[in-house]
Amino acid sequence: MDEWITFLREAQALPWVRALEIVAFSAVAAKGVDLLISRLLLRLARRSNTDLDDRLVRLLHRPVFVSVLLVGLHIALKTLGSSPGVDRVLVAAIQTVAVFVWTAAGFKLSSTTLEGLSRLSDRVAWIEARTLPLFDNLSKIVVFALATYCFLIAWDLDLSPWLASAGVMGIAVGFAAKDSLANLFGGLFVIMDAPYKLGDFINLDSGERGQVVKIGLRSTRLLTRDDVEITLPNAHIANAKVVNESGGPYRKTRVVISVSVAYGSDVDRVSAVLHEAARSVENVVLEPEPLVRFVEMGDSALIFRVKAWIDEPAQRGMCIDGLNTAIYKMLGEAGIEIPFPQRVVHMARSPTGLTNTTDSS
């Protein structure tokens, strides 16, 4: 028994044995911290009225566990007492792993926090759905910059040469990536000016039309009615005329079509038929009510304008088809004539025997 105790004491005096003990203790400590986060803190987070803290606790689960293990490895390496060069490289490698782990966690934590705060518009006024992409992209840039700085510090790299050459590199990058920089600044202007937000239906003067599905620092993605995704550089959008069909205090959009009827028609009856036709279309909402206006007495027809509201801009094509179909059918059933352009040609004989032709439309 005494020999066994002596053996354990002698073994414990060995550096590699103490290092193994430290690693084992750090593994147990990491598991204990993991249980504390996954059970106690998560249980406390579930008592709140929002799921933001629940999601943050779940995201902290893995990086905290890995960090405790890395701290144990770092202490174990110090215990081994290896050569300074080897020890420095191993410590730098451990710190690099920690930087990568927390960088990935930082991206997720910042995005989750900002997304959760954007849904608390009644309590957080400085961030909302339209400014969320800006803050999200800026937070990722900050996390990446801090990670780069920590990586350089971990490997004991001198920052002076990097800072000294930053001006020259900036000029070179500016010339080489001028289009990318233009898109980057265009994205910042688009996000800050907020001519549209995620989910809006927009039209550009260059002809593109669709729903905004992603706003990035370099480009914006539109989903068209043909289920085709278009990626547009932000520099192009920043200099374009943007028509936001989803803008304004309401998401509903008004559809306007013109209808011509023959002279001699009863205008009151025409208005009633057009109003009834608009109300019968499936995509037309009844609040606000469809409107019918007698707007012009044209050259060969009385011109009415039908104005109806729809819930989504994407329904415009279906609504126009339904309105045209219903109006054409109901005007025919009511016996109201839809005129078409006519031209009357008058022929007269001149004193010289030649025929003069005049026309009127």
GROMACS .gro file of C-alpha atoms in nm, residues 203-322:
model
  120
  203ASN     CA    1  -4.024   4.863  -5.999
  204LEU     CA    2  -3.704   5.010  -6.143
  205ASP     CA    3  -3.686   5.247  -6.438
  206SER     CA    4  -3.457   4.992  -6.607
  207GLY     CA    5  -3.748   4.747  -6.624
  208GLU     CA    6  -3.684   4.510  -6.332
  209ARG     CA    7  -3.988   4.436  -6.114
  210GLY     CA    8  -4.025   4.202  -5.820
  211GLN     CA    9  -4.036   4.146  -5.445
  212VAL     CA   10  -3.728   4.231  -5.236
  213VAL     CA   11  -3.604   3.909  -5.074
  214LYS     CA   12  -3.254   4.016  -4.960
  215ILE     CA   13  -3.074   4.346  -4.903
  216GLY     CA   14  -2.697   4.307  -4.883
  217LEU     CA   15  -2.403   4.544  -4.878
  218ARG     CA   16  -2.312   4.460  -5.239
  219SER     CA   17  -2.641   4.371  -5.405
  220THR     CA   18  -3.018   4.343  -5.369
  221ARG     CA   19  -3.216   4.038  -5.476
  222LEU     CA   20  -3.562   4.054  -5.633
  223LEU     CA   21  -3.801   3.763  -5.681
  224THR     CA   22  -4.015   3.812  -5.992
  225ARG     CA   23  -4.364   3.682  -6.061
  226ASP     CA   24  -4.200   3.412  -6.281
  227ASP     CA   25  -4.022   3.277  -5.970
  228VAL     CA   26  -3.691   3.405  -6.106
  229GLU     CA   27  -3.442   3.568  -5.869
  230ILE     CA   28  -3.264   3.878  -6.000
  231THR     CA   29  -2.946   4.006  -5.832
  232LEU     CA   30  -2.896   4.380  -5.885
  233PRO     CA   31  -2.579   4.571  -5.785
  234ASN     CA   32  -2.658   4.835  -5.526
  235ALA     CA   33  -2.473   5.099  -5.727
  236HIS     CA   34  -2.728   5.043  -6.005
  237ILE     CA   35  -3.022   5.074  -5.765
  238ALA     CA   36  -2.878   5.380  -5.589
  239ASN     CA   37  -2.880   5.569  -5.923
  240ALA     CA   38  -3.213   5.434  -6.046
  241LYS     CA   39  -3.568   5.556  -6.007
  242VAL     CA   40  -3.735   5.317  -5.763
  243VAL     CA   41  -4.114   5.283  -5.754
  244ASN     CA   42  -4.218   5.108  -5.433
  245GLU     CA   43  -4.565   4.962  -5.481
  246SER     CA   44  -4.569   4.854  -5.116
  247GLY     CA   45  -4.476   5.197  -4.983
  248GLY     CA   46  -4.708   5.428  -4.795
  249PRO     CA   47  -4.895   5.372  -4.470
  250TYR     CA   48  -5.087   5.073  -4.613
  251ARG     CA   49  -4.970   4.768  -4.802
  252LYS     CA   50  -5.278   4.765  -5.025
  253THR     CA   51  -5.233   4.882  -5.384
  254ARG     CA   52  -5.483   5.046  -5.620
  255VAL     CA   53  -5.541   4.921  -5.973
  256VAL     CA   54  -5.683   5.163  -6.232
  257ILE     CA   55  -5.823   5.070  -6.573
  258SER     CA   56  -6.005   5.280  -6.835
  259VAL     CA   57  -6.332   5.176  -7.000
  260SER     CA   58  -6.490   5.337  -7.310
  261VAL     CA   59  -6.862   5.318  -7.389
  262ALA     CA   60  -7.058   5.456  -7.683
  263TYR     CA   61  -7.221   5.799  -7.685
  264GLY     CA   62  -7.587   5.777  -7.594
  265SER     CA   63  -7.528   5.530  -7.311
  266ASP     CA   64  -7.694   5.596  -6.975
  267VAL     CA   65  -7.398   5.712  -6.765
  268ASP     CA   66  -7.568   5.626  -6.435
  269ARG     CA   67  -7.632   5.273  -6.553
  270VAL     CA   68  -7.278   5.241  -6.686
  271SER     CA   69  -7.140   5.348  -6.347
  272ALA     CA   70  -7.359   5.096  -6.166
  273VAL     CA   71  -7.256   4.811  -6.398
  274LEU     CA   72  -6.886   4.895  -6.368
  275HIS     CA   73  -6.913   4.918  -5.990
  276GLU     CA   74  -7.088   4.582  -5.971
  277ALA     CA   75  -6.829   4.427  -6.203
  278ALA     CA   76  -6.542   4.553  -5.985
  279ARG     CA   77  -6.702   4.415  -5.669
  280SER     CA   78  -6.742   4.072  -5.830
  281VAL     CA   79  -6.367   4.024  -5.892
  282GLU     CA   80  -6.206   3.788  -5.641
  283ASN     CA   81  -5.884   3.986  -5.583
  284VAL     CA   82  -6.060   4.320  -5.529
  285VAL     CA   83  -6.105   4.411  -5.163
  286LEU     CA   84  -6.428   4.579  -5.048
  287GLU     CA   85  -6.253   4.810  -4.802
  288PRO     CA   86  -6.182   5.064  -4.944
  289GLU     CA   87  -6.474   5.042  -5.189
  290PRO     CA   88  -6.406   5.027  -5.563
  291LEU     CA   89  -6.462   5.363  -5.735
  292VAL     CA   90  -6.601   5.449  -6.079
  293ARG     CA   91  -6.536   5.791  -6.231
  294PHE     CA   92  -6.668   5.947  -6.554
  295VAL     CA   93  -6.347   6.125  -6.656
  296GLU     CA   94  -6.373   6.232  -7.020
  297MET     CA   95  -6.593   6.274  -7.324
  298GLY     CA   96  -6.359   6.148  -7.593
  299ASP     CA   97  -6.368   6.183  -7.970
  300SER     CA   98  -6.576   5.869  -8.019
  301ALA     CA   99  -6.654   5.737  -7.671
  302LEU     CA  100  -6.739   5.822  -7.312
  303ILE     CA  101  -6.442   5.730  -7.095
  304PHE     CA  102  -6.484   5.591  -6.744
  305ARG     CA  103  -6.212   5.494  -6.497
  306VAL     CA  104  -6.247   5.200  -6.257
  307LYS     CA  105  -6.030   5.214  -5.941
  308ALA     CA  106  -6.007   4.907  -5.721
  309TRP     CA  107  -5.780   4.804  -5.432
  310ILE     CA  108  -5.590   4.477  -5.390
  311ASP     CA  109  -5.410   4.332  -5.086
  312GLU     CA  110  -5.071   4.270  -5.250
  313PRO     CA  111  -4.893   4.431  -5.549
  314ALA     CA  112  -4.822   4.082  -5.679
  315GLN     CA  113  -5.196   4.040  -5.746
  316ARG     CA  114  -5.203   4.328  -5.999
  317GLY     CA  115  -5.190   4.107  -6.310
  318MET     CA  116  -5.466   3.874  -6.188
  319CYS     CA  117  -5.679   4.171  -6.081
  320ILE     CA  118  -5.651   4.345  -6.419
  321ASP     CA  119  -5.746   4.022  -6.595
  322GLY     CA  120  -6.044   3.973  -6.366
   0.00000   0.00000   0.00000
